[in-house]
Structure formats: structure tokens, C-alpha cells
Tab-separated table of C-alpha atoms and ligand atoms in Angstrom:
chain	number	residue	atom	x	y	z
A	266	UNK	CA	0.140	0.251	-0.095
A	267	UNK	CA	0.829	3.872	-0.208
A	268	UNK	CA	4.339	4.345	1.889
A	269	UNK	CA	5.405	7.639	3.132
A	270	UNK	CA	8.840	9.277	1.876
A	271	UNK	CA	8.516	12.527	3.310
A	272	UNK	CA	6.882	14.259	6.395
A	273	UNK	CA	8.871	17.902	7.075
A	274	UNK	CA	8.231	19.835	8.645
A	275	UNK	CA	8.636	23.425	6.956
A	276	UNK	CA	10.503	26.308	8.817
A	277	UNK	CA	7.041	28.404	8.447
A	278	UNK	CA	5.120	26.098	10.122
A	279	UNK	CA	3.710	24.141	8.665
A	280	UNK	CA	4.457	20.502	7.640
A	281	UNK	CA	4.811	19.196	3.823
A	282	UNK	CA	3.780	15.508	3.563
A	283	UNK	CA	5.039	13.312	0.576
A	284	UNK	CA	3.483	9.396	-0.360
A	285	UNK	CA	3.449	7.355	-2.746
A	286	UNK	CA	1.303	5.072	-4.471
A	287	UNK	CA	1.660	1.708	-5.247
A	288	UNK	CA	-0.031	-1.552	-7.355
A	289	UNK	CA	-1.968	-2.437	-4.451
A	290	UNK	CA	-3.489	1.159	-4.415
A	291	UNK	CA	-5.028	1.084	-7.655
A	292	UNK	CA	-4.286	2.950	-10.755
A	293	UNK	CA	-4.715	6.487	-10.944
A	294	UNK	CA	-4.401	7.136	-14.065
A	295	UNK	CA	-6.934	9.652	-15.171
A	296	UNK	CA	-10.429	8.542	-16.537
A	297	UNK	CA	-11.411	8.004	-19.947
A	298	UNK	CA	-10.613	11.339	-21.918
A	299	UNK	CA	-14.125	10.755	-24.284
A	300	UNK	CA	-16.304	11.075	-21.677
A	301	UNK	CA	-15.637	14.567	-21.102
A	302	UNK	CA	-11.499	16.229	-21.470
A	303	UNK	CA	-9.540	15.107	-18.733
A	304	UNK	CA	-9.856	19.075	-17.477
A	305	UNK	CA	-13.239	17.645	-16.714
A	306	UNK	CA	-12.644	14.653	-14.766
A	307	UNK	CA	-12.122	15.170	-10.505
A	308	UNK	CA	-8.514	14.103	-9.383
A	309	UNK	CA	-10.003	11.053	-7.726
A	310	UNK	CA	-12.166	10.027	-9.237
A	311	UNK	CA	-12.706	6.623	-9.042
A	312	UNK	CA	-9.736	6.260	-6.436
A	313	UNK	CA	-10.490	4.945	-3.128
A	314	UNK	CA	-9.555	6.972	0.070
A	315	UNK	CA	-7.239	3.840	1.589
A	316	UNK	CA	-4.900	3.944	3.561
A	317	UNK	CA	-1.938	7.259	2.951
A	318	UNK	CA	-4.122	7.664	0.333
A	319	UNK	CA	-7.406	8.901	2.491
A	320	UNK	CA	-4.848	11.476	4.589
A	321	UNK	CA	-4.185	13.837	1.134
A	322	UNK	CA	-6.356	16.443	0.176
A	323	UNK	CA	-9.100	16.311	-2.218
A	324	UNK	CA	-9.748	16.473	-4.807
A	325	UNK	CA	-6.173	16.658	-6.056
A	326	UNK	CA	-4.594	18.287	-8.808
A	327	UNK	CA	-3.280	15.765	-11.305
A	328	UNK	CA	-2.837	18.196	-14.544
A	329	UNK	CA	-2.485	16.591	-18.301
A	330	UNK	CA	1.551	15.677	-18.239
A	331	UNK	CA	2.600	16.433	-21.538
A	332	UNK	CA	6.689	15.916	-20.793
A	333	UNK	CA	7.609	19.471	-21.214
A	334	UNK	CA	8.886	22.256	-18.453
A	335	UNK	CA	5.380	24.074	-17.709
A	336	UNK	CA	5.129	24.755	-14.225
A	337	UNK	CA	1.195	25.396	-13.031
A	338	UNK	CA	0.308	27.341	-9.902
A	339	UNK	CA	-2.098	26.117	-7.356
A	340	UNK	CA	-3.489	27.843	-5.947
A	341	UNK	CA	-7.109	25.600	-3.893
A	342	UNK	CA	-7.148	22.125	-4.258
A	343	UNK	CA	-8.310	20.460	-7.101
A	344	UNK	CA	-6.638	23.743	-9.057
A	345	UNK	CA	-5.033	23.383	-12.440
A	346	UNK	CA	-6.114	19.887	-13.386
A	347	UNK	CA	-6.061	18.858	-16.839
A	348	UNK	CA	-4.000	21.751	-17.086
A	349	UNK	CA	-1.106	21.044	-19.278
A	350	UNK	CA	2.010	20.806	-17.523
A	351	UNK	CA	4.181	19.250	-15.777
A	352	UNK	CA	4.927	20.755	-12.244
A	353	UNK	CA	2.552	22.104	-9.965
A	354	UNK	CA	3.502	25.258	-7.371
A	355	UNK	CA	1.496	25.946	-4.673
A	356	UNK	CA	2.201	28.175	-0.945
A	357	UNK	CA	-1.737	26.798	0.283
A	358	UNK	CA	-2.083	23.845	2.824
A	359	UNK	CA	-4.358	21.256	1.832
A	360	UNK	CA	-3.725	21.763	-1.904
A	361	UNK	CA	-2.800	18.082	-2.645
A	362	UNK	CA	-0.322	17.855	-5.554
A	363	UNK	CA	-0.381	14.675	-8.175
A	364	UNK	CA	2.050	13.529	-10.346
A	365	UNK	CA	1.154	10.006	-12.178
A	366	UNK	CA	3.621	7.615	-13.480
A	367	UNK	CA	4.726	4.251	-13.946
A	368	UNK	CA	8.439	4.460	-14.905
A	369	UNK	CA	9.375	8.545	-14.565
A	370	UNK	CA	10.919	10.538	-12.498
A	371	UNK	CA	8.387	12.028	-9.817
A	372	UNK	CA	9.946	14.358	-7.175
A	373	UNK	CA	9.299	16.996	-4.676
A	374	UNK	CA	10.580	20.600	-3.756
A	375	UNK	CA	9.960	21.233	0.249
A	376	UNK	CA	10.470	24.770	0.169
A	377	UNK	CA	10.497	27.065	3.459
A	378	UNK	CA	6.724	27.488	2.752
A	379	UNK	CA	5.811	26.174	-0.051
A	380	UNK	CA	6.419	23.045	-2.197
A	381	UNK	CA	6.522	22.217	-5.578
A	382	UNK	CA	6.046	18.366	-7.974
A	383	UNK	CA	6.970	17.471	-10.869
A	384	UNK	CA	6.871	14.826	-13.760
A	385	UNK	CA	10.449	13.796	-14.652
A	386	UNK	CA	11.072	12.119	-17.427
A	387	UNK	CA	13.799	12.018	-19.630
A	388	UNK	CA	12.340	15.015	-22.223
A	389	UNK	CA	11.243	17.070	-19.033
A	390	UNK	CA	14.685	17.140	-17.926
A	391	UNK	CA	15.928	17.953	-20.306
A	392	UNK	CA	13.516	20.933	-21.150
A	393	UNK	CA	14.940	21.892	-17.898
A	394	UNK	CA	11.395	21.194	-15.784
A	395	UNK	CA	13.109	20.511	-12.074
A	396	UNK	CA	14.982	24.555	-13.533
A	397	UNK	CA	11.674	26.211	-13.984
A	398	UNK	CA	9.544	24.062	-11.047
A	399	UNK	CA	11.971	25.748	-8.835
A	400	UNK	CA	12.252	29.325	-10.231
A	401	UNK	CA	7.937	28.760	-9.414
A	402	UNK	CA	8.896	28.380	-6.254
A	403	UNK	CA	11.213	31.064	-5.577
A	404	UNK	CA	8.475	33.085	-6.364
A	405	UNK	CA	5.753	31.991	-4.072
A	406	UNK	CA	8.755	31.748	-1.141
A	407	UNK	CA	9.897	34.754	-1.080
A	408	UNK	CA	12.708	33.347	1.466
A	409	UNK	CA	15.198	32.822	-1.140
A	410	UNK	CA	16.998	33.979	-4.600
A	411	UNK	CA	18.650	34.052	-7.808
A	412	UNK	CA	20.073	30.129	-8.498
A	413	UNK	CA	21.114	29.040	-4.279
A	414	UNK	CA	18.114	26.740	-4.044
A	415	UNK	CA	20.198	24.769	-0.908
A	416	UNK	CA	17.401	26.223	1.316
A	417	UNK	CA	14.827	23.100	-0.973
A	418	UNK	CA	14.448	19.330	0.247
A	419	UNK	CA	14.151	17.248	-2.787
A	420	UNK	CA	12.493	14.121	-2.071
A	421	UNK	CA	12.926	11.945	-5.386
A	422	UNK	CA	10.299	9.024	-5.559
A	423	UNK	CA	10.705	5.414	-7.411
A	424	UNK	CA	11.403	5.565	-11.018
A	425	UNK	CA	12.849	3.155	-13.936
A	426	UNK	CA	16.118	2.650	-13.489
A	427	UNK	CA	19.325	1.715	-15.239
A	428	UNK	CA	19.024	-1.611	-14.946
A	429	UNK	CA	15.734	-2.070	-17.022
A	430	UNK	CA	16.082	1.351	-19.235
A	431	UNK	CA	17.813	0.676	-22.345
A	432	UNK	CA	18.543	3.716	-24.197
A	433	UNK	CA	18.924	4.701	-27.832
A	434	UNK	CA	22.224	5.789	-28.384
A	435	UNK	CA	21.430	9.401	-29.431
A	436	UNK	CA	19.429	10.761	-27.186
A	437	UNK	CA	21.778	9.392	-24.836
A	438	UNK	CA	24.131	11.045	-26.694
A	439	UNK	CA	22.561	14.429	-25.711
A	440	UNK	CA	21.779	13.583	-21.983
A	441	UNK	CA	25.297	12.573	-20.819
A	442	UNK	CA	25.843	16.742	-23.531
A	443	UNK	CA	23.144	18.400	-20.152
A	444	UNK	CA	24.383	16.669	-18.132
A	445	UNK	CA	27.547	15.039	-17.760
A	446	UNK	CA	29.170	11.166	-18.537
A	447	UNK	CA	27.479	9.799	-15.412
A	448	UNK	CA	23.714	9.811	-16.689
A	449	UNK	CA	25.403	7.132	-19.560
A	450	UNK	CA	25.048	3.369	-17.407
A	451	UNK	CA	24.367	-0.081	-18.358
A	452	UNK	CA	21.568	-2.249	-18.114
A	453	UNK	CA	21.587	-5.500	-16.633
A	454	UNK	CA	22.500	-7.535	-20.181
A	455	UNK	CA	25.093	-4.847	-21.026
A	456	UNK	CA	23.688	-2.220	-22.943
A	457	UNK	CA	23.771	1.733	-23.051
A	458	UNK	CA	20.937	3.125	-20.675
A	459	UNK	CA	19.757	6.406	-19.123
A	460	UNK	CA	19.989	7.071	-15.571
A	461	UNK	CA	18.181	8.987	-14.483
A	462	UNK	CA	18.314	9.302	-11.336
A	463	UNK	CA	22.066	11.137	-11.916
A	464	UNK	CA	20.191	13.666	-14.218
A	465	UNK	CA	17.877	15.029	-11.329
A	466	UNK	CA	21.025	14.729	-8.926
A	467	UNK	CA	22.988	16.468	-11.463
A	468	UNK	CA	19.832	18.864	-12.532
A	469	UNK	CA	19.066	19.427	-8.945
A	470	UNK	CA	22.713	19.808	-7.282
A	471	UNK	CA	23.686	22.815	-9.983
A	472	UNK	CA	21.253	25.033	-7.848
A	473	UNK	CA	22.589	23.697	-5.186
A	474	UNK	CA	19.848	21.461	-3.824
A	475	UNK	CA	19.813	18.358	-1.753
A	476	UNK	CA	17.458	15.280	-2.903
A	477	UNK	CA	16.505	11.440	-0.856
A	478	UNK	CA	15.600	8.615	-3.189
A	479	UNK	CA	13.582	6.192	-2.940
A	480	UNK	CA	15.884	4.172	-5.045
A	481	UNK	CA	13.147	1.536	-6.911
A	482	UNK	CA	13.313	0.773	-9.989
A	483	UNK	CA	9.500	0.292	-11.078
A	484	UNK	CA	10.485	-2.004	-13.817
A	485	UNK	CA	12.447	-4.324	-10.688
A	486	UNK	CA	9.749	-4.185	-8.607
A	487	UNK	CA	6.257	-5.419	-8.749
A	488	UNK	CA	4.538	-3.324	-6.578
A	489	UNK	CA	5.007	-0.117	-8.877
A	490	UNK	CA	3.500	-0.444	-12.831
A	491	UNK	CA	6.223	0.113	-15.541
A	492	UNK	CA	5.360	0.978	-19.102
A	493	UNK	CA	8.654	-0.646	-19.792
A	494	UNK	CA	8.522	-3.643	-18.690
A	495	UNK	CA	4.004	-4.114	-19.406
A	496	UNK	CA	2.905	-1.380	-22.252
A	497	UNK	CA	0.674	-0.746	-18.752
A	498	UNK	CA	-1.553	2.064	-19.297
A	499	UNK	CA	-1.662	1.974	-15.236
A	500	UNK	CA	-0.730	4.646	-13.457
A	501	UNK	CA	0.707	5.335	-9.414
A	502	UNK	CA	0.308	8.774	-8.151
A	503	UNK	CA	2.707	11.111	-5.886
A	504	UNK	CA	1.433	13.809	-3.524
A	505	UNK	CA	3.132	15.822	-1.852
A	506	UNK	CA	0.463	18.581	0.179
A	507	UNK	CA	1.233	21.317	3.635
A	508	UNK	CA	-0.901	20.278	6.853
A	509	UNK	CA	-1.548	23.889	7.875
A	510	UNK	CA	0.950	24.886	10.956
A	511	UNK	CA	-0.956	23.939	14.807
A	512	UNK	CA	-1.856	26.610	16.845
A	513	UNK	CA	-0.047	26.920	19.979
A	514	UNK	CA	-1.887	26.058	23.261
A	515	UNK	CA	-3.036	29.515	25.771
B	273	ZN	ZN1	15.325	-2.424	-13.000
């Protein structure tokens, strides 16, 4: 069942939570788009509120993820659902940001008083989606400026590992040019592979952000769906939200 990847007290006094769903929690892919378009469907349609998923405020914001670098600013629960974007940012408690994945990298960015959730596949990484999300987070957070985002903590969820992520030589060369030689790896059977975690670490490290990696490979570990492994249309979700600061007694 869903597991907690992070629970962190922010400088603002709010508590940020990051939860990852698993196969056992059900498919969180958007509903049938033919019914009314993804923007018209509640983000939580058909997803039973069980376990840790029940703790996330509803409806979730569920972007129309398009492997780009657009960031949506979310000011109330469920806002920006269906909007074409690959990152969402909010400074409002009680707003759950969701990122749906089945091999791509879900990343939560926890600032001083605001959070972001990012869909980081290889195309998004190459497009600078993490930089765009950090810039949007800085705008909301107010407490930091410029390229150094050293106060931000990143939480990186399960994604496909280099063990299982055979990758084309031309695209791999482009990513090496962008992120460095450490993103080039090998699969378990010795084929050229992309190390997505290394690319995430480089992109965040350039901004001074340290990251905690879950380390699970979605293809190796059957708690998760993997598009590469099975061609599935099912998705798991990373959910990130803030709980309000507690009133102190007296
Ligand atoms: Zn693997």
C-alpha cells in the first residue's frame, strides 16, 4: 500500500507530506478522456480513499502531463487539473499536488513555505523542468532568490532504474552533453542505459538542492507499474501537500 516518502516540518511551521501510491492502491491514471476531457474529471474519480491516500486532501490537482517544462501555480484544491504542465507549485495548505508515473521520475520540492511536484521524464529533464519548478517555487516562497535553492529539500520517488532502461545512443549522447557522463549507464544485460536518478541529481545539484532518493526501480519491483516492462496504461501517483501550522495552546 501507499508509503510515506517524507514528512517534514517547514520553516513556516507547516508540515509537508510526500506519499507514493502503489499497485495495491489502484490505478490513478486519469479517467477516460473521451468522457469529457481530462480537465473535467475530478482528479480523485474512482480512487478509493484508503490507507495513506485517504490523508491527502481531495480533489488532487492532476495535470495533463506532456513531458515539457511548464509549471502550474495552484491556489486551491484541485485547481489546474487537466492543464498541460509537468510541474505544479502551491503555497496553500490543504492542496494536494499529484504526479502520475509508470517509470518517469516523480519529484517533490519542499521549500520554506511552499512546495512543488514535478513529472521528470527524460524529455522533461532535458527541457529543464526541474529548473522551471525551482524558479516557480522561489516566486512563491519569497525567502530566497537567484539560482541558489540550497534551502529546498527534494524527495525523489520510484522510477525506472538504469538496470532496466535501455536507451538510444543518439538521445543518450544529447543527455550526456547536458548533464555529464554520469547519466550514461548500462542495463543488467550490458546495453546502453540512461540513469535518470543521476540526471535528477545533477540538475538539482547545480541549484544547490540536495535530494533523498527512494531508489526503487519501477520495472524490477512489482509494487509499481512500469510502462517499459509491460506497456501498461496504469499509473501510480506521488502526492505532496502541506498541513496547516498547528495553533499553539494558550
Ligand atoms: Zn530495474
